[in-house]
Amino acid sequence: MDLNQAYNNVAAVGNFPQIMQRFRQCSAQTYANHAWQRDVSYGNARRERFDWYAQANAGAPTLLFIHGGYWQASDKDDYAFIAEGLIEAGFNVGLLEYTLAPEASMGTIVGQIGKALDYLLAHREALNIGQQVVLCGHSAGGHLTALYRRHPLVTLAMPISGLMELEPISRCWLNDKLQLSEEDIERYSPQRLIGDGAPLLVTVGGDELPELIRHSREYASACREAGHAVSLVELAGCHHFAVLDDLAKADGEHLRALLEHLKR
């Protein structure tokens, strides 16, 4: 298998620049449509910040989103559009940022997400965070989501197209900036860390690269075999970026499955 091709989501979709331009335009509109707190600091580093939208009613459910970009690209500001359907459905929404590789190591990136969650837990009352907190991330963000399903703030983990085993990542072009060591692979691969934690809603696009589908299927299977509550949703006709269009929809498969989980 050519791993460089197997993990090249940009090449797989063909029109990535247009997709990202649309994401940014829609995100700018989402920021304009709703009253957000922008760039709230959870630490001292430049990118240790998050954006926050709070519902007026106390105790609203919360979804915290971690963007993808293979740990080395993108910004939370590009993905605010995913909040539209969630806000309509009554969710608080947080968009978490983190330092990118090669400026940050995998250990630093993982630690920053933990720091963000600790901050949100400590400021729970001030931010109007209710009892139901969904940690959600796309691609690299799905990996980070899976690593933190044990965090005391998190009541449901929803990794979307997550990268659950880092060994193949270490053997392709992605490692030029990540510089993953054997210790990193062992310490930060969710597939190797199946333990206690929040229930899981694992999603992936049906038209994604086979390796991405494999990661989600094998992770969901391993968690299920370990006795954990896990649902796997494969979105027919969705490629790696179209899954986020579905997340943004008030009538999308993501929100439907999410609301079903929160009723349990």
PDB file of C-alpha atoms in Angstrom:
ATOM      1  CA  MET A   1       0.000   0.000   0.000  1.00  0.00           C
ATOM      2  CA  ASP A   2       1.192   3.511  -0.835  1.00  0.00           C
ATOM      3  CA  LEU A   3       0.615   5.183   2.525  1.00  0.00           C
ATOM      4  CA  ASN A   4       1.270   8.652   1.112  1.00  0.00           C
ATOM      5  CA  GLN A   5      -1.720   8.205  -1.175  1.00  0.00           C
ATOM      6  CA  ALA A   6      -3.770   6.280   1.377  1.00  0.00           C
ATOM      7  CA  TYR A   7      -3.804   9.272   3.746  1.00  0.00           C
ATOM      8  CA  ASN A   8      -4.044  12.097   1.203  1.00  0.00           C
ATOM      9  CA  ASN A   9      -7.577  13.378   1.743  1.00  0.00           C
ATOM     10  CA  VAL A  10      -6.898  16.534  -0.253  1.00  0.00           C
ATOM     11  CA  ALA A  11      -6.025  14.590  -3.401  1.00  0.00           C
ATOM     12  CA  ALA A  12      -8.954  12.235  -2.862  1.00  0.00           C
ATOM     13  CA  VAL A  13     -11.599  14.969  -3.091  1.00  0.00           C
ATOM     14  CA  GLY A  14     -10.033  16.952  -5.924  1.00  0.00           C
ATOM     15  CA  ASN A  15     -11.601  20.339  -5.115  1.00  0.00           C
ATOM     16  CA  PHE A  16     -10.152  20.997  -1.665  1.00  0.00           C
ATOM     17  CA  PRO A  17      -9.407  24.740  -2.185  1.00  0.00           C
ATOM     18  CA  GLN A  18     -13.042  25.366  -3.107  1.00  0.00           C
ATOM     19  CA  ILE A  19     -14.252  23.307  -0.146  1.00  0.00           C
ATOM     20  CA  MET A  20     -12.142  25.292   2.301  1.00  0.00           C
ATOM     21  CA  GLN A  21     -13.180  28.594   0.749  1.00  0.00           C
ATOM     22  CA  ARG A  22     -16.813  27.624   1.292  1.00  0.00           C
ATOM     23  CA  PHE A  23     -16.103  26.476   4.856  1.00  0.00           C
ATOM     24  CA  ARG A  24     -14.496  29.839   5.645  1.00  0.00           C
ATOM     25  CA  GLN A  25     -17.336  31.819   4.091  1.00  0.00           C
ATOM     26  CA  CYS A  26     -19.960  29.814   5.964  1.00  0.00           C
ATOM     27  CA  SER A  27     -17.976  30.132   9.197  1.00  0.00           C
ATOM     28  CA  ALA A  28     -17.761  33.912   8.838  1.00  0.00           C
ATOM     29  CA  GLN A  29     -21.541  33.947   8.489  1.00  0.00           C
ATOM     30  CA  THR A  30     -21.946  31.756  11.583  1.00  0.00           C
ATOM     31  CA  TYR A  31     -19.825  34.149  13.608  1.00  0.00           C
ATOM     32  CA  ALA A  32     -21.951  37.043  12.312  1.00  0.00           C
ATOM     33  CA  ASN A  33     -25.256  35.276  13.000  1.00  0.00           C
ATOM     34  CA  HIS A  34     -24.654  34.489  16.671  1.00  0.00           C
ATOM     35  CA  ALA A  35     -23.172  36.115  19.777  1.00  0.00           C
ATOM     36  CA  TRP A  36     -19.807  34.382  20.243  1.00  0.00           C
ATOM     37  CA  GLN A  37     -17.026  34.945  22.726  1.00  0.00           C
ATOM     38  CA  ARG A  38     -13.965  34.778  20.497  1.00  0.00           C
ATOM     39  CA  ASP A  39     -10.434  33.671  21.380  1.00  0.00           C
ATOM     40  CA  VAL A  40     -10.924  32.936  25.063  1.00  0.00           C
ATOM     41  CA  SER A  41      -7.540  31.910  26.480  1.00  0.00           C
ATOM     42  CA  TYR A  42      -7.167  28.608  28.302  1.00  0.00           C
ATOM     43  CA  GLY A  43      -3.378  28.916  28.550  1.00  0.00           C
ATOM     44  CA  ASN A  44      -0.438  31.168  27.760  1.00  0.00           C
ATOM     45  CA  ALA A  45       0.525  29.887  24.306  1.00  0.00           C
ATOM     46  CA  ARG A  46      -0.682  31.879  21.302  1.00  0.00           C
ATOM     47  CA  ARG A  47      -3.047  29.174  20.054  1.00  0.00           C
ATOM     48  CA  GLU A  48      -4.288  28.040  23.470  1.00  0.00           C
ATOM     49  CA  ARG A  49      -7.709  29.580  22.962  1.00  0.00           C
ATOM     50  CA  PHE A  50     -11.300  28.713  22.151  1.00  0.00           C
ATOM     51  CA  ASP A  51     -14.472  30.296  20.818  1.00  0.00           C
ATOM     52  CA  TRP A  52     -17.662  29.955  22.817  1.00  0.00           C
ATOM     53  CA  TYR A  53     -21.360  30.211  22.056  1.00  0.00           C
ATOM     54  CA  ALA A  54     -23.732  29.853  25.029  1.00  0.00           C
ATOM     55  CA  GLN A  55     -27.471  29.313  24.957  1.00  0.00           C
ATOM     56  CA  ALA A  56     -29.586  31.598  27.129  1.00  0.00           C
ATOM     57  CA  ASN A  57     -31.128  28.729  29.086  1.00  0.00           C
ATOM     58  CA  ALA A  58     -29.256  27.192  31.990  1.00  0.00           C
ATOM     59  CA  GLY A  59     -28.060  23.628  31.705  1.00  0.00           C
ATOM     60  CA  ALA A  60     -28.032  23.411  27.916  1.00  0.00           C
ATOM     61  CA  PRO A  61     -26.117  20.480  26.409  1.00  0.00           C
ATOM     62  CA  THR A  62     -22.661  21.364  25.120  1.00  0.00           C
ATOM     63  CA  LEU A  63     -20.632  20.217  22.127  1.00  0.00           C
ATOM     64  CA  LEU A  64     -16.896  20.907  22.081  1.00  0.00           C
ATOM     65  CA  PHE A  65     -15.315  20.631  18.622  1.00  0.00           C
ATOM     66  CA  ILE A  66     -11.662  19.947  17.760  1.00  0.00           C
ATOM     67  CA  HIS A  67     -10.744  20.642  14.141  1.00  0.00           C
ATOM     68  CA  GLY A  68      -8.606  18.421  11.941  1.00  0.00           C
ATOM     69  CA  GLY A  69      -5.728  19.143   9.594  1.00  0.00           C
ATOM     70  CA  TYR A  70      -3.488  16.182  10.451  1.00  0.00           C
ATOM     71  CA  TRP A  71      -2.265  18.045  13.583  1.00  0.00           C
ATOM     72  CA  GLN A  72      -0.323  20.431  11.298  1.00  0.00           C
ATOM     73  CA  ALA A  73      -2.832  22.638   9.472  1.00  0.00           C
ATOM     74  CA  SER A  74      -6.106  24.569   9.803  1.00  0.00           C
ATOM     75  CA  ASP A  75      -7.668  26.789  12.430  1.00  0.00           C
ATOM     76  CA  LYS A  76     -10.833  26.707  14.497  1.00  0.00           C
ATOM     77  CA  ASP A  77     -12.051  29.829  12.666  1.00  0.00           C
ATOM     78  CA  ASP A  78     -12.451  27.757   9.481  1.00  0.00           C
ATOM     79  CA  TYR A  79     -14.963  25.414  11.112  1.00  0.00           C
ATOM     80  CA  ALA A  80     -17.440  27.589  13.005  1.00  0.00           C
ATOM     81  CA  PHE A  81     -20.064  26.691  10.398  1.00  0.00           C
ATOM     82  CA  ILE A  82     -20.459  23.258  12.025  1.00  0.00           C
ATOM     83  CA  ALA A  83     -22.269  25.004  14.900  1.00  0.00           C
ATOM     84  CA  GLU A  84     -25.337  26.135  12.921  1.00  0.00           C
ATOM     85  CA  GLY A  85     -27.519  23.064  13.385  1.00  0.00           C
ATOM     86  CA  LEU A  86     -26.248  22.532  16.914  1.00  0.00           C
ATOM     87  CA  ILE A  87     -27.167  26.052  17.978  1.00  0.00           C
ATOM     88  CA  GLU A  88     -30.618  25.624  16.441  1.00  0.00           C
ATOM     89  CA  ALA A  89     -30.990  22.380  18.404  1.00  0.00           C
ATOM     90  CA  GLY A  90     -30.180  24.140  21.685  1.00  0.00           C
ATOM     91  CA  PHE A  91     -26.502  23.334  22.206  1.00  0.00           C
ATOM     92  CA  ASN A  92     -23.732  25.440  23.640  1.00  0.00           C
ATOM     93  CA  VAL A  93     -20.776  25.148  21.249  1.00  0.00           C
ATOM     94  CA  GLY A  94     -17.048  25.474  21.912  1.00  0.00           C
ATOM     95  CA  LEU A  95     -14.401  25.477  19.179  1.00  0.00           C
ATOM     96  CA  LEU A  96     -11.037  24.418  20.600  1.00  0.00           C
ATOM     97  CA  GLU A  97      -7.679  25.514  19.179  1.00  0.00           C
ATOM     98  CA  TYR A  98      -4.212  24.037  19.666  1.00  0.00           C
ATOM     99  CA  THR A  99      -0.641  24.581  18.499  1.00  0.00           C
ATOM    100  CA  LEU A 100       0.260  22.832  15.244  1.00  0.00           C
ATOM    101  CA  ALA A 101       3.210  20.647  14.292  1.00  0.00           C
ATOM    102  CA  PRO A 102       6.091  21.115  13.760  1.00  0.00           C
ATOM    103  CA  GLU A 103       5.952  23.942  16.324  1.00  0.00           C
ATOM    104  CA  ALA A 104       4.311  21.518  18.751  1.00  0.00           C
ATOM    105  CA  SER A 105       5.004  17.827  19.295  1.00  0.00           C
ATOM    106  CA  MET A 106       2.184  15.304  19.509  1.00  0.00           C
ATOM    107  CA  GLY A 107       2.629  15.255  23.271  1.00  0.00           C
ATOM    108  CA  THR A 108       2.238  19.028  23.440  1.00  0.00           C
ATOM    109  CA  ILE A 109      -0.874  18.984  21.247  1.00  0.00           C
ATOM    110  CA  VAL A 110      -2.488  16.250  23.336  1.00  0.00           C
ATOM    111  CA  GLY A 111      -1.611  18.135  26.506  1.00  0.00           C
ATOM    112  CA  GLN A 112      -3.196  21.332  25.219  1.00  0.00           C
ATOM    113  CA  ILE A 113      -6.540  19.643  24.616  1.00  0.00           C
ATOM    114  CA  GLY A 114      -6.399  18.337  28.174  1.00  0.00           C
ATOM    115  CA  LYS A 115      -5.629  21.838  29.395  1.00  0.00           C
ATOM    116  CA  ALA A 116      -8.621  23.224  27.474  1.00  0.00           C
ATOM    117  CA  LEU A 117     -10.953  20.630  28.980  1.00  0.00           C
ATOM    118  CA  ASP A 118      -9.599  21.315  32.470  1.00  0.00           C
ATOM    119  CA  TYR A 119     -10.265  25.036  31.952  1.00  0.00           C
ATOM    120  CA  LEU A 120     -13.823  24.400  30.802  1.00  0.00           C
ATOM    121  CA  LEU A 121     -14.461  22.110  33.766  1.00  0.00           C
ATOM    122  CA  ALA A 122     -13.118  24.722  36.193  1.00  0.00           C
ATOM    123  CA  HIS A 123     -15.296  27.432  34.595  1.00  0.00           C
ATOM    124  CA  ARG A 124     -18.334  25.245  34.101  1.00  0.00           C
ATOM    125  CA  GLU A 125     -20.773  27.416  36.008  1.00  0.00           C
ATOM    126  CA  ALA A 126     -19.616  30.699  34.470  1.00  0.00           C
ATOM    127  CA  LEU A 127     -19.905  29.258  30.963  1.00  0.00           C
ATOM    128  CA  ASN A 128     -23.344  27.724  31.609  1.00  0.00           C
ATOM    129  CA  ILE A 129     -22.140  24.197  30.834  1.00  0.00           C
ATOM    130  CA  GLY A 130     -24.804  21.655  31.740  1.00  0.00           C
ATOM    131  CA  GLN A 131     -24.457  17.980  32.587  1.00  0.00           C
ATOM    132  CA  GLN A 132     -24.326  16.711  28.989  1.00  0.00           C
ATOM    133  CA  VAL A 133     -20.995  17.458  27.308  1.00  0.00           C
ATOM    134  CA  VAL A 134     -20.106  15.995  23.928  1.00  0.00           C
ATOM    135  CA  LEU A 135     -16.460  16.026  22.895  1.00  0.00           C
ATOM    136  CA  CYS A 136     -16.317  15.914  19.115  1.00  0.00           C
ATOM    137  CA  GLY A 137     -13.453  16.143  16.651  1.00  0.00           C
ATOM    138  CA  HIS A 138     -12.795  15.597  12.967  1.00  0.00           C
ATOM    139  CA  SER A 139      -9.854  13.612  11.569  1.00  0.00           C
ATOM    140  CA  ALA A 140      -6.889  14.585  13.785  1.00  0.00           C
ATOM    141  CA  GLY A 141      -9.508  16.112  16.069  1.00  0.00           C
ATOM    142  CA  GLY A 142     -11.221  12.721  16.166  1.00  0.00           C
ATOM    143  CA  HIS A 143      -7.956  11.222  17.393  1.00  0.00           C
ATOM    144  CA  LEU A 144      -7.734  13.837  20.139  1.00  0.00           C
ATOM    145  CA  THR A 145     -11.380  13.255  21.032  1.00  0.00           C
ATOM    146  CA  ALA A 146     -10.802   9.526  21.501  1.00  0.00           C
ATOM    147  CA  LEU A 147      -7.847  10.200  23.787  1.00  0.00           C
ATOM    148  CA  TYR A 148     -10.001  12.294  26.136  1.00  0.00           C
ATOM    149  CA  ARG A 149     -13.165  10.230  26.490  1.00  0.00           C
ATOM    150  CA  ARG A 150     -12.060   9.576  30.094  1.00  0.00           C
ATOM    151  CA  HIS A 151     -11.990  13.278  31.008  1.00  0.00           C
ATOM    152  CA  PRO A 152     -14.475  14.045  33.824  1.00  0.00           C
ATOM    153  CA  LEU A 153     -16.147  16.783  31.764  1.00  0.00           C
ATOM    154  CA  VAL A 154     -17.003  14.467  28.862  1.00  0.00           C
ATOM    155  CA  THR A 155     -20.248  12.453  28.857  1.00  0.00           C
ATOM    156  CA  LEU A 156     -20.191  11.406  25.172  1.00  0.00           C
ATOM    157  CA  ALA A 157     -17.272  11.203  22.731  1.00  0.00           C
ATOM    158  CA  MET A 158     -17.978  11.660  19.023  1.00  0.00           C
ATOM    159  CA  PRO A 159     -14.881  11.156  16.862  1.00  0.00           C
ATOM    160  CA  ILE A 160     -15.593  11.876  13.188  1.00  0.00           C
ATOM    161  CA  SER A 161     -13.257  10.194  10.684  1.00  0.00           C
ATOM    162  CA  GLY A 162     -10.744   9.791  13.495  1.00  0.00           C
ATOM    163  CA  LEU A 163      -7.173   8.547  13.167  1.00  0.00           C
ATOM    164  CA  MET A 164      -6.939   5.899  15.834  1.00  0.00           C
ATOM    165  CA  GLU A 165      -3.612   4.174  15.104  1.00  0.00           C
ATOM    166  CA  LEU A 166      -0.513   6.332  14.608  1.00  0.00           C
ATOM    167  CA  GLU A 167       1.849   3.661  13.275  1.00  0.00           C
ATOM    168  CA  PRO A 168       0.902   4.123   9.588  1.00  0.00           C
ATOM    169  CA  ILE A 169       0.933   7.893  10.091  1.00  0.00           C
ATOM    170  CA  SER A 170       4.570   7.591  11.155  1.00  0.00           C
ATOM    171  CA  ARG A 171       5.434   5.905   7.844  1.00  0.00           C
ATOM    172  CA  CYS A 172       4.044   8.472   5.410  1.00  0.00           C
ATOM    173  CA  TRP A 173       4.428  12.124   4.443  1.00  0.00           C
ATOM    174  CA  LEU A 174       2.526  13.266   7.527  1.00  0.00           C
ATOM    175  CA  ASN A 175       5.457  12.387   9.755  1.00  0.00           C
ATOM    176  CA  ASP A 176       7.740  14.936   8.103  1.00  0.00           C
ATOM    177  CA  LYS A 177       6.303  17.524  10.502  1.00  0.00           C
ATOM    178  CA  LEU A 178       4.972  15.266  13.251  1.00  0.00           C
ATOM    179  CA  GLN A 179       8.218  13.358  13.882  1.00  0.00           C
ATOM    180  CA  LEU A 180       6.419  10.627  15.797  1.00  0.00           C
ATOM    181  CA  SER A 181       8.607   8.352  17.886  1.00  0.00           C
ATOM    182  CA  GLU A 182       7.826   4.749  18.830  1.00  0.00           C
ATOM    183  CA  GLU A 183       6.959   6.032  22.288  1.00  0.00           C
ATOM    184  CA  ASP A 184       4.544   8.572  20.780  1.00  0.00           C
ATOM    185  CA  ILE A 185       2.835   5.855  18.760  1.00  0.00           C
ATOM    186  CA  GLU A 186       2.359   3.683  21.830  1.00  0.00           C
ATOM    187  CA  ARG A 187       1.308   6.522  24.124  1.00  0.00           C
ATOM    188  CA  TYR A 188      -1.040   8.414  21.805  1.00  0.00           C
ATOM    189  CA  SER A 189      -2.757   5.785  19.618  1.00  0.00           C
ATOM    190  CA  PRO A 190      -6.372   5.417  20.817  1.00  0.00           C
ATOM    191  CA  GLN A 191      -6.507   1.951  19.248  1.00  0.00           C
ATOM    192  CA  ARG A 192      -3.921   0.856  21.826  1.00  0.00           C
ATOM    193  CA  LEU A 193      -5.651   2.609  24.725  1.00  0.00           C
ATOM    194  CA  ILE A 194      -9.046   0.950  24.904  1.00  0.00           C
ATOM    195  CA  GLY A 195     -10.074   1.623  28.487  1.00  0.00           C
ATOM    196  CA  ASP A 196     -12.883   3.100  30.520  1.00  0.00           C
ATOM    197  CA  GLY A 197     -14.459   6.305  29.335  1.00  0.00           C
ATOM    198  CA  ALA A 198     -17.570   8.013  28.039  1.00  0.00           C
ATOM    199  CA  PRO A 199     -19.863   6.241  25.577  1.00  0.00           C
ATOM    200  CA  LEU A 200     -18.860   6.594  21.937  1.00  0.00           C
ATOM    201  CA  LEU A 201     -20.607   7.721  18.778  1.00  0.00           C
ATOM    202  CA  VAL A 202     -18.084   6.984  16.016  1.00  0.00           C
ATOM    203  CA  THR A 203     -18.833   8.367  12.551  1.00  0.00           C
ATOM    204  CA  VAL A 204     -17.110   8.228   9.173  1.00  0.00           C
ATOM    205  CA  GLY A 205     -18.040   8.988   5.590  1.00  0.00           C
ATOM    206  CA  GLY A 206     -18.941   6.086   3.348  1.00  0.00           C
ATOM    207  CA  ASP A 207     -16.944   7.643   0.486  1.00  0.00           C
ATOM    208  CA  GLU A 208     -13.782   8.277   2.492  1.00  0.00           C
ATOM    209  CA  LEU A 209     -10.406   6.747   1.812  1.00  0.00           C
ATOM    210  CA  PRO A 210     -10.389   3.064   2.849  1.00  0.00           C
ATOM    211  CA  GLU A 211      -7.763   3.692   5.536  1.00  0.00           C
ATOM    212  CA  LEU A 212      -9.941   6.301   7.218  1.00  0.00           C
ATOM    213  CA  ILE A 213     -12.919   3.953   7.213  1.00  0.00           C
ATOM    214  CA  ARG A 214     -10.730   1.176   8.603  1.00  0.00           C
ATOM    215  CA  HIS A 215      -9.591   3.332  11.540  1.00  0.00           C
ATOM    216  CA  SER A 216     -13.183   4.051  12.596  1.00  0.00           C
ATOM    217  CA  ARG A 217     -14.415   0.495  12.127  1.00  0.00           C
ATOM    218  CA  GLU A 218     -11.542  -1.127  13.998  1.00  0.00           C
ATOM    219  CA  TYR A 219     -11.679   1.367  16.856  1.00  0.00           C
ATOM    220  CA  ALA A 220     -15.449   0.970  17.261  1.00  0.00           C
ATOM    221  CA  SER A 221     -15.090  -2.811  17.131  1.00  0.00           C
ATOM    222  CA  ALA A 222     -12.333  -2.859  19.757  1.00  0.00           C
ATOM    223  CA  CYS A 223     -14.338  -0.641  22.099  1.00  0.00           C
ATOM    224  CA  ARG A 224     -17.428  -2.781  21.631  1.00  0.00           C
ATOM    225  CA  GLU A 225     -15.490  -5.976  22.315  1.00  0.00           C
ATOM    226  CA  ALA A 226     -14.186  -4.368  25.513  1.00  0.00           C
ATOM    227  CA  GLY A 227     -17.775  -3.938  26.661  1.00  0.00           C
ATOM    228  CA  HIS A 228     -18.121  -0.219  26.024  1.00  0.00           C
ATOM    229  CA  ALA A 229     -21.231   1.543  24.746  1.00  0.00           C
ATOM    230  CA  VAL A 230     -20.422   2.435  21.133  1.00  0.00           C
ATOM    231  CA  SER A 231     -22.366   3.207  17.975  1.00  0.00           C
ATOM    232  CA  LEU A 232     -20.802   3.357  14.516  1.00  0.00           C
ATOM    233  CA  VAL A 233     -22.469   5.500  11.849  1.00  0.00           C
ATOM    234  CA  GLU A 234     -21.198   5.406   8.267  1.00  0.00           C
ATOM    235  CA  LEU A 235     -22.601   8.294   6.256  1.00  0.00           C
ATOM    236  CA  ALA A 236     -23.434   7.125   2.739  1.00  0.00           C
ATOM    237  CA  GLY A 237     -22.152   9.364  -0.044  1.00  0.00           C
ATOM    238  CA  CYS A 238     -19.955  11.507   2.209  1.00  0.00           C
ATOM    239  CA  HIS A 239     -16.243  12.060   1.653  1.00  0.00           C
ATOM    240  CA  HIS A 240     -13.796  13.272   4.304  1.00  0.00           C
ATOM    241  CA  PHE A 241     -14.994  16.875   4.263  1.00  0.00           C
ATOM    242  CA  ALA A 242     -18.660  16.321   3.414  1.00  0.00           C
ATOM    243  CA  VAL A 243     -19.122  14.693   6.825  1.00  0.00           C
ATOM    244  CA  LEU A 244     -18.765  18.186   8.296  1.00  0.00           C
ATOM    245  CA  ASP A 245     -21.522  19.520   6.061  1.00  0.00           C
ATOM    246  CA  ASP A 246     -23.735  16.866   7.611  1.00  0.00           C
ATOM    247  CA  LEU A 247     -22.661  17.858  11.131  1.00  0.00           C
ATOM    248  CA  ALA A 248     -23.711  21.436  10.370  1.00  0.00           C
ATOM    249  CA  LYS A 249     -27.257  20.463   9.379  1.00  0.00           C
ATOM    250  CA  ALA A 250     -30.114  20.601  11.858  1.00  0.00           C
ATOM    251  CA  ASP A 251     -31.590  17.554  10.078  1.00  0.00           C
ATOM    252  CA  GLY A 252     -28.278  15.761   9.491  1.00  0.00           C
ATOM    253  CA  GLU A 253     -27.380  12.221  10.461  1.00  0.00           C
ATOM    254  CA  HIS A 254     -24.886  13.436  13.068  1.00  0.00           C
ATOM    255  CA  LEU A 255     -27.376  15.528  14.987  1.00  0.00           C
ATOM    256  CA  ARG A 256     -30.064  12.858  14.747  1.00  0.00           C
ATOM    257  CA  ALA A 257     -27.732  10.216  16.204  1.00  0.00           C
ATOM    258  CA  LEU A 258     -26.393  12.655  18.777  1.00  0.00           C
ATOM    259  CA  LEU A 259     -29.836  13.578  20.082  1.00  0.00           C
ATOM    260  CA  GLU A 260     -30.768   9.902  20.300  1.00  0.00           C
ATOM    261  CA  HIS A 261     -27.675   9.238  22.416  1.00  0.00           C
ATOM    262  CA  LEU A 262     -28.381  12.125  24.756  1.00  0.00           C
ATOM    263  CA  LYS A 263     -31.884  10.796  25.449  1.00  0.00           C
ATOM    264  CA  ARG A 264     -30.475   7.528  26.820  1.00  0.00           C
TER     265      ARG A 264
END
